[in-house]
Tab-separated table of C-alpha atoms and ligand atoms in Angstrom:
chain	number	residue	atom	x	y	z
O	1	MET	CA	-3.041	63.879	65.882
O	2	THR	CA	-0.621	61.941	67.727
O	3	PRO	CA	-0.323	57.948	67.887
O	4	GLU	CA	-1.152	58.050	71.565
O	5	THR	CA	-4.511	58.962	71.063
O	6	PHE	CA	-4.484	55.432	69.469
O	7	PRO	CA	-7.330	53.684	71.296
O	8	PRO	CA	-5.682	51.308	73.979
O	9	THR	CA	-4.641	48.379	73.169
O	10	GLY	CA	-6.393	44.789	73.758
O	11	PRO	CA	-8.268	42.488	72.550
O	12	THR	CA	-10.510	44.607	69.516
O	13	GLY	CA	-13.023	43.792	66.999
O	14	LEU	CA	-11.895	44.661	63.787
O	15	LEU	CA	-12.713	48.338	62.417
O	16	ARG	CA	-13.335	49.552	58.968
O	17	GLY	CA	-11.792	52.170	56.896
O	18	ILE	CA	-10.611	53.823	54.330
O	19	VAL	CA	-7.221	53.941	52.379
O	20	VAL	CA	-6.353	58.060	52.380
O	21	LYS	CA	-2.821	57.891	52.147
O	22	SER	CA	-0.431	54.736	50.757
O	23	THR	CA	3.255	54.739	50.373
O	24	GLY	CA	3.823	51.716	49.423
O	25	SER	CA	4.902	49.973	52.806
O	26	TRP	CA	2.690	51.806	55.017
O	27	TYR	CA	-1.341	52.648	54.921
O	28	VAL	CA	-3.110	55.382	56.266
O	29	VAL	CA	-6.341	54.723	57.527
O	30	ARG	CA	-9.332	56.873	58.041
O	31	GLY	CA	-11.842	54.705	60.181
O	32	LEU	CA	-15.311	54.798	59.128
O	33	ALA	CA	-16.906	54.991	62.142
O	34	THR	CA	-14.206	57.472	64.177
O	35	GLY	CA	-13.295	59.379	61.941
O	36	GLU	CA	-9.955	59.055	63.049
O	37	LEU	CA	-6.585	58.418	61.121
O	38	TYR	CA	-4.732	54.874	61.911
O	39	ARG	CA	-1.335	53.725	60.600
O	40	CYS	CA	-1.105	50.466	58.938
O	41	ARG	CA	0.657	47.912	57.725
O	42	LEU	CA	-1.074	45.430	56.228
O	43	ARG	CA	-0.772	41.517	57.165
O	44	GLY	CA	0.520	38.938	54.626
O	45	LYS	CA	-0.216	39.383	51.091
O	46	PHE	CA	-2.690	40.021	49.031
O	47	LYS	CA	-3.558	39.047	45.290
O	48	ILE	CA	-6.394	40.290	43.174
O	49	LYS	CA	-6.898	38.220	40.411
O	50	GLY	CA	-5.834	38.899	36.998
O	51	LEU	CA	-4.244	42.134	38.073
O	52	LYS	CA	-0.007	42.282	38.197
O	53	ALA	CA	-0.038	45.227	40.998
O	54	SER	CA	3.000	46.856	42.062
O	55	ASN	CA	0.711	47.905	45.231
O	56	PRO	CA	-1.814	45.694	46.814
O	57	LEU	CA	-3.697	48.379	48.278
O	58	ALA	CA	-4.563	51.928	47.238
O	59	VAL	CA	-6.295	54.910	47.770
O	60	GLY	CA	-10.499	54.414	48.448
O	61	ASP	CA	-9.790	51.143	49.437
O	62	ILE	CA	-12.171	49.341	52.629
O	63	VAL	CA	-10.120	47.475	54.669
O	64	ASP	CA	-11.090	46.191	57.848
O	65	PHE	CA	-7.889	46.157	60.451
O	66	THR	CA	-6.843	45.449	63.911
O	67	VAL	CA	-5.874	47.598	66.653
O	68	GLU	CA	-2.850	45.341	67.800
O	69	ALA	CA	-0.498	47.268	70.452
O	70	GLN	CA	0.123	51.017	71.034
O	71	GLY	CA	2.507	53.225	68.838
O	72	GLU	CA	3.525	54.076	65.604
O	73	GLY	CA	2.112	50.958	63.068
O	74	ALA	CA	0.079	49.369	65.248
O	75	ALA	CA	-2.439	48.683	63.450
O	76	VAL	CA	-2.721	45.969	60.412
O	77	ILE	CA	-4.944	45.409	57.549
O	78	SER	CA	-6.247	41.845	57.333
O	79	HIS	CA	-9.399	42.167	55.115
O	80	ILE	CA	-10.034	44.480	51.609
O	81	THR	CA	-13.734	44.540	50.866
O	82	PRO	CA	-13.573	43.935	46.714
O	83	ARG	CA	-13.537	47.409	45.070
O	84	ARG	CA	-16.461	48.300	42.397
O	85	ASN	CA	-13.406	49.901	39.947
O	86	TYR	CA	-9.801	51.097	40.282
O	87	ILE	CA	-7.844	52.918	38.059
O	88	VAL	CA	-4.112	52.004	37.343
O	89	ARG	CA	-1.225	53.401	35.990
O	90	ARG	CA	1.808	51.585	34.368
O	91	SER	CA	4.134	50.801	36.810
O	92	VAL	CA	7.353	52.669	37.109
O	93	HIS	CA	9.140	49.825	39.215
O	94	LYS	CA	8.161	46.582	38.159
O	95	THR	CA	7.833	46.237	34.342
O	96	GLY	CA	4.892	44.950	33.488
O	97	HIS	CA	3.096	45.182	36.527
O	98	VAL	CA	0.386	48.522	37.243
O	99	HIS	CA	0.248	50.442	39.999
O	100	ILE	CA	-3.517	51.088	41.100
O	101	VAL	CA	-3.915	54.869	41.921
O	102	ALA	CA	-6.817	54.715	43.478
O	103	ALA	CA	-10.053	52.526	43.895
O	104	ASN	CA	-13.961	52.461	44.731
O	105	ILE	CA	-13.983	55.964	42.931
O	106	ASP	CA	-17.871	57.522	42.481
O	107	GLN	CA	-17.069	60.384	39.564
O	108	ALA	CA	-14.467	61.994	38.524
O	109	LEU	CA	-13.953	65.620	37.976
O	110	LEU	CA	-11.705	66.430	35.713
O	111	VAL	CA	-10.564	70.037	35.077
O	112	VAL	CA	-9.749	71.983	31.884
O	113	THR	CA	-8.977	75.264	30.349
O	114	LEU	CA	-9.609	77.075	27.148
O	115	VAL	CA	-7.024	79.768	28.060
O	116	SER	CA	-3.903	79.513	30.298
O	117	PRO	CA	-3.381	76.839	29.432
O	118	ALA	CA	-5.830	75.349	26.451
O	119	THR	CA	-6.489	71.766	27.386
O	120	SER	CA	-6.375	69.567	24.165
O	121	PHE	CA	-9.114	67.907	22.656
O	122	GLY	CA	-7.300	65.130	22.203
O	123	PHE	CA	-6.674	64.955	25.855
O	124	ILE	CA	-9.964	65.560	27.007
O	125	ASP	CA	-10.862	62.895	24.927
O	126	ARG	CA	-8.104	60.090	26.048
O	127	PHE	CA	-9.636	60.796	29.683
O	128	LEU	CA	-12.572	60.357	28.609
O	129	VAL	CA	-12.751	57.064	26.666
O	130	THR	CA	-10.685	55.244	30.091
O	131	ALA	CA	-13.506	56.456	32.262
O	132	GLU	CA	-15.926	54.683	30.291
O	133	ALA	CA	-14.022	51.765	29.966
O	134	TYR	CA	-13.219	52.142	34.354
O	135	HIS	CA	-17.612	53.300	34.650
O	136	ILE	CA	-16.164	55.643	35.737
O	137	PRO	CA	-18.830	58.798	35.645
O	138	VAL	CA	-17.272	62.501	34.718
O	139	THR	CA	-17.889	65.917	34.460
O	140	LEU	CA	-16.113	68.123	33.159
O	141	LEU	CA	-15.019	71.859	35.206
O	142	PHE	CA	-14.128	74.318	33.046
O	143	ASN	CA	-12.455	76.772	35.268
O	144	LYS	CA	-10.749	80.101	34.545
O	145	THR	CA	-13.617	81.917	33.648
O	146	ASP	CA	-12.707	84.804	34.535
O	147	LEU	CA	-10.163	85.105	31.432
O	148	TYR	CA	-12.709	84.410	29.209
O	149	ASP	CA	-13.556	87.423	26.816
O	150	ALA	CA	-17.698	87.619	25.417
O	151	ASP	CA	-16.005	84.913	22.592
O	152	GLY	CA	-14.835	83.120	25.684
O	153	PHE	CA	-18.130	82.276	26.562
O	154	GLU	CA	-19.575	81.270	23.691
O	155	TYR	CA	-17.023	78.805	22.963
O	156	GLN	CA	-17.230	77.208	26.169
O	157	ALA	CA	-20.656	77.067	25.932
O	158	GLU	CA	-20.439	75.267	22.597
O	159	ILE	CA	-17.746	73.160	23.773
O	160	ALA	CA	-19.587	72.546	27.024
O	161	GLY	CA	-22.871	71.211	24.708
O	162	MET	CA	-20.736	69.280	22.356
O	163	TYR	CA	-19.784	66.771	25.996
O	164	ALA	CA	-23.369	67.458	26.945
O	165	SER	CA	-24.924	65.533	23.926
O	166	LEU	CA	-22.281	62.840	24.532
O	167	GLY	CA	-23.311	62.280	28.183
O	168	TYR	CA	-20.591	64.253	29.765
O	169	PRO	CA	-21.863	67.254	31.610
O	170	SER	CA	-20.048	70.275	32.483
O	171	ARG	CA	-19.902	73.100	35.268
O	172	THR	CA	-17.631	76.620	35.059
O	173	CYS	CA	-15.460	78.238	37.961
O	174	ALA	CA	-12.938	80.316	38.574
O	175	ALA	CA	-11.159	78.790	41.403
O	176	THR	CA	-9.508	81.701	42.139
O	177	THR	CA	-12.414	84.362	42.563
O	178	GLY	CA	-14.887	81.181	44.245
O	179	GLU	CA	-17.049	82.114	41.014
O	180	GLY	CA	-18.985	78.734	40.604
O	181	VAL	CA	-17.121	76.463	43.586
O	182	PRO	CA	-20.269	76.115	45.877
O	183	GLU	CA	-21.907	74.586	42.397
O	184	ILE	CA	-18.769	72.256	42.690
O	185	ASP	CA	-19.233	71.867	46.366
O	186	HIS	CA	-22.948	70.484	46.038
O	187	LEU	CA	-21.551	67.999	43.373
O	188	LEU	CA	-18.736	66.368	45.615
O	189	ASP	CA	-21.511	65.997	48.396
O	190	GLY	CA	-21.810	62.299	49.793
O	191	LYS	CA	-19.510	60.960	46.971
O	192	VAL	CA	-15.465	60.023	46.317
O	193	SER	CA	-14.750	62.137	43.288
O	194	LEU	CA	-11.509	61.671	41.753
O	195	LEU	CA	-9.821	65.220	40.409
O	196	ALA	CA	-7.885	65.331	37.275
O	197	GLY	CA	-6.460	67.747	34.801
O	198	HIS	CA	-3.162	68.579	33.484
O	199	SER	CA	-0.399	70.788	35.270
O	200	GLY	CA	-1.285	74.436	36.023
O	201	VAL	CA	-5.251	73.620	35.214
O	202	GLY	CA	-6.157	75.089	38.654
O	203	LYS	CA	-6.570	71.515	40.761
O	204	SER	CA	-4.345	72.795	43.604
O	205	THR	CA	-6.508	76.318	43.661
O	206	LEU	CA	-9.877	74.421	43.650
O	207	ILE	CA	-8.669	72.116	46.506
O	208	ASN	CA	-8.197	74.856	48.320
O	209	ALA	CA	-10.909	76.298	48.483
O	210	LEU	CA	-13.403	73.086	48.373
O	211	VAL	CA	-11.368	71.642	51.484
O	212	PRO	CA	-12.109	73.308	54.682
O	213	ASP	CA	-8.512	73.776	57.018
O	214	LEU	CA	-6.428	71.558	53.550
O	215	ASP	CA	-3.056	72.487	55.178
O	216	LEU	CA	-4.073	71.118	58.660
O	217	LYS	CA	-5.256	68.120	56.856
O	218	THR	CA	-2.814	67.481	54.746
O	219	ALA	CA	-0.380	67.910	57.645
O	220	GLU	CA	-2.365	65.675	59.751
O	221	ILE	CA	-2.638	62.623	57.078
O	222	SER	CA	1.769	63.295	56.413
O	223	GLU	CA	2.426	62.769	60.153
O	224	PHE	CA	0.948	58.979	59.749
O	225	SER	CA	2.860	58.177	56.741
O	226	ASP	CA	5.872	57.525	55.739
O	227	LYS	CA	8.242	60.629	56.503
O	228	GLY	CA	11.624	59.118	54.222
O	229	VAL	CA	9.047	58.568	51.255
O	230	HIS	CA	8.919	60.701	48.648
O	231	THR	CA	4.866	60.786	48.536
O	232	THR	CA	4.565	63.744	45.854
O	233	THR	CA	2.958	61.239	43.384
O	234	PHE	CA	0.626	59.157	45.731
O	235	ALA	CA	-3.077	59.660	45.641
O	236	GLU	CA	-4.117	61.512	48.257
O	237	MET	CA	-7.666	61.535	49.892
O	238	LEU	CA	-9.115	64.541	51.885
O	239	VAL	CA	-12.391	64.748	53.651
O	240	VAL	CA	-14.176	67.773	52.367
O	241	ARG	CA	-17.053	67.050	55.486
O	242	PRO	CA	-17.930	63.090	56.947
O	243	GLY	CA	-18.957	61.087	54.095
O	244	THR	CA	-17.597	63.337	50.722
O	245	PHE	CA	-14.353	62.816	49.604
O	246	ILE	CA	-11.921	64.009	47.333
O	247	ILE	CA	-8.655	62.482	46.052
O	248	ASP	CA	-6.065	64.378	44.578
O	249	THR	CA	-3.560	62.725	42.215
O	250	PRO	CA	0.062	65.198	41.911
O	251	GLY	CA	1.783	64.284	39.021
O	252	ILE	CA	-1.231	62.114	37.633
O	253	LYS	CA	-2.293	63.534	34.517
O	254	GLU	CA	-4.264	60.655	32.986
O	255	LEU	CA	-6.727	58.106	34.467
O	256	GLY	CA	-4.290	55.520	33.907
O	257	LEU	CA	-3.319	53.401	30.448
O	258	VAL	CA	-6.075	50.530	30.068
O	259	GLU	CA	-4.744	48.563	26.565
O	260	ILE	CA	-8.094	48.932	25.055
O	261	PRO	CA	-7.885	46.997	21.765
O	262	PRO	CA	-8.427	48.533	18.860
O	263	THR	CA	-11.075	46.668	17.529
O	264	GLU	CA	-13.160	47.767	20.830
O	265	LEU	CA	-12.155	51.520	20.676
O	266	ALA	CA	-15.113	53.091	19.419
O	267	GLY	CA	-17.534	51.214	21.988
O	268	TYR	CA	-15.812	53.803	24.274
O	269	PHE	CA	-16.818	57.019	22.095
O	270	PRO	CA	-20.768	56.925	23.161
O	271	GLU	CA	-21.925	58.416	19.771
O	272	PHE	CA	-20.073	55.977	18.023
O	273	ARG	CA	-20.908	53.119	19.953
O	274	ALA	CA	-24.976	54.157	18.687
O	275	LEU	CA	-24.012	53.695	14.993
O	276	LEU	CA	-21.679	50.362	15.242
O	277	GLY	CA	-23.233	47.304	13.016
O	278	GLN	CA	-24.830	50.040	10.475
O	279	CYS	CA	-21.396	49.855	9.086
O	280	ARG	CA	-20.635	48.063	6.082
O	281	TYR	CA	-18.256	45.586	7.509
O	282	HIS	CA	-19.030	43.909	10.821
O	283	ASN	CA	-15.199	44.701	11.538
O	284	CYS	CA	-14.902	48.232	10.181
O	285	GLN	CA	-12.682	50.559	12.412
O	286	HIS	CA	-13.929	53.475	10.366
O	287	THR	CA	-10.871	54.712	8.849
O	288	HIS	CA	-11.146	54.053	5.328
O	289	GLU	CA	-13.918	51.662	4.697
O	290	PRO	CA	-16.721	52.409	2.169
O	291	GLY	CA	-19.816	52.074	3.768
O	292	CYS	CA	-19.365	53.375	6.918
O	293	ALA	CA	-21.670	54.368	9.201
O	294	VAL	CA	-18.903	56.598	11.250
O	295	ARG	CA	-17.695	58.272	9.058
O	296	ASP	CA	-21.215	58.998	7.377
O	297	ALA	CA	-21.860	60.928	10.893
O	298	VAL	CA	-18.822	62.736	10.947
O	299	ASP	CA	-19.683	63.825	7.211
O	300	GLN	CA	-22.761	64.858	7.800
O	301	GLY	CA	-21.907	66.974	11.109
O	302	ARG	CA	-23.751	63.958	13.545
O	303	ILE	CA	-20.095	63.122	14.706
O	304	ALA	CA	-18.188	66.312	15.612
O	305	LEU	CA	-14.675	66.287	13.578
O	306	PRO	CA	-12.560	67.255	17.181
O	307	ARG	CA	-13.881	63.833	18.827
O	308	TYR	CA	-13.091	61.487	15.015
O	309	ASP	CA	-9.779	63.259	15.014
O	310	SER	CA	-9.229	61.781	18.936
O	311	TYR	CA	-10.679	58.301	17.723
O	312	ILE	CA	-7.892	58.558	14.769
O	313	SER	CA	-5.246	59.495	16.938
O	314	MET	CA	-6.001	56.718	19.731
O	315	LEU	CA	-6.485	54.389	17.018
O	316	ALA	CA	-3.098	55.515	15.891
O	317	GLY	CA	-1.286	54.583	19.789
O	318	GLU	CA	-0.678	58.280	19.433
O	319	ASP	CA	0.140	59.912	22.764
O	320	ASN	CA	-2.136	62.708	23.054
O	321	ARG	CA	-1.454	63.448	26.879
O	322	HIS	CA	-1.439	67.458	26.389
F	401	GDP	N1	-7.074	83.451	36.394
F	401	GDP	C1	-7.293	82.139	37.003
F	401	GDP	N2	-6.045	81.773	37.590
F	401	GDP	C2	-6.002	80.366	38.307
F	401	GDP	C3	-7.524	80.049	38.631
F	401	GDP	N3	-7.434	78.571	38.846
F	401	GDP	C4	-6.132	78.431	38.853
F	401	GDP	N4	-5.338	79.756	38.890
F	401	GDP	C5	-3.830	79.989	38.459
F	401	GDP	O1	-2.943	79.059	37.867
F	401	GDP	C6	-1.523	78.417	38.115
F	401	GDP	C7	-2.227	76.786	38.313
F	401	GDP	O2	-2.989	76.577	39.537
F	401	GDP	P1	-2.834	75.619	40.181
F	401	GDP	O3	-4.173	75.299	41.490
F	401	GDP	O4	-1.454	75.371	40.922
F	401	GDP	O5	-2.781	74.127	39.242
F	401	GDP	P2	-2.709	72.580	39.393
F	401	GDP	O6	-1.468	72.302	38.320
F	401	GDP	O7	-3.737	71.864	38.045
F	401	GDP	O8	-2.869	72.099	40.566
F	401	GDP	C8	-1.683	79.028	39.456
F	401	GDP	O9	-1.149	80.579	39.026
F	401	GDP	C9	-3.201	79.548	39.534
F	401	GDP	O10	-3.527	81.088	41.054
F	401	GDP	C10	-8.429	81.140	38.086
F	401	GDP	O11	-9.962	80.425	38.034
F	401	GDP	N5	-8.336	81.683	37.150
F	402	MG	MG1	-1.170	71.274	41.652
F	403	ZN	ZN1	-17.330	51.964	10.120
């Protein structure tokens, strides 16, 4: 698509679209009615209450815009609809500010691997805690199952069972062979899904398997974004089919960093949450206190030890992002 295919000049009503890419100064917006791409800029200043963000708009934002003239950057965004949710990371440009990675996410799919490389529980749990804080449901995707031996499948089932009991479903797949991919495609249907996972787990391979004509679609979007800007760290929304979107987050391993006060952390572990209020001390942090219901549950095997370990290391502010 070229700028010549923009709708004609003239007094037009507001169009509504979804931001599919943001490079800071320009936004690529897909019209919801037409499916067409528009290169947009923002009118005036947008402020979101209580949020010091280095970028006013992010992928997934629903915006209203007008096409004011023909040609490059002709569309102007005048309104953003309230966000259902959003994820942030610390801004690399402005201290004390956050960078909004994406907004209005229906679900996150966390790609993990047990071999080549092995994703750590610390990484998984940190992601899950953050997703709890953002109210974003997560499904774990165990990729590279073609590399498993018999023990591998048994181990995977054990871990999947543990997370399922906490309310986190999972799927298995092998992105390179296509095994399990139709089931994941089904999972995406009619939703905005964020794909995450650390480097090397197979996110790009999976996106290739899920998004038809990926190269063409990516090229089409980059035609509309700022060419001078290095964009590989910006999230990008891809259309799997109309109404079904996937957000690729290159260079973003985790769901941002919300500052969770230590006293609230246990509340983001579903299996701890059920026990809160049963500890002897109301301000129990579940580390060393006598009469701790959480530690009792760990001792009795009702809480999995890796989960408790993740809690302790997050409480200590340890960086287990690998
Ligand atoms: N054996 C196997 N290799 C895979 C699978 N999925 C991805 N890979 C390989 O893992 C490597 C990293 O994949 P890539 O998609 O770039 O991972 P990303 O960093 O998460 O985007 C590549 O060499 C892929 O070919 C899989 O299901 N099975
Ligand atoms: Mg990749
Ligand atoms: Zn306790």
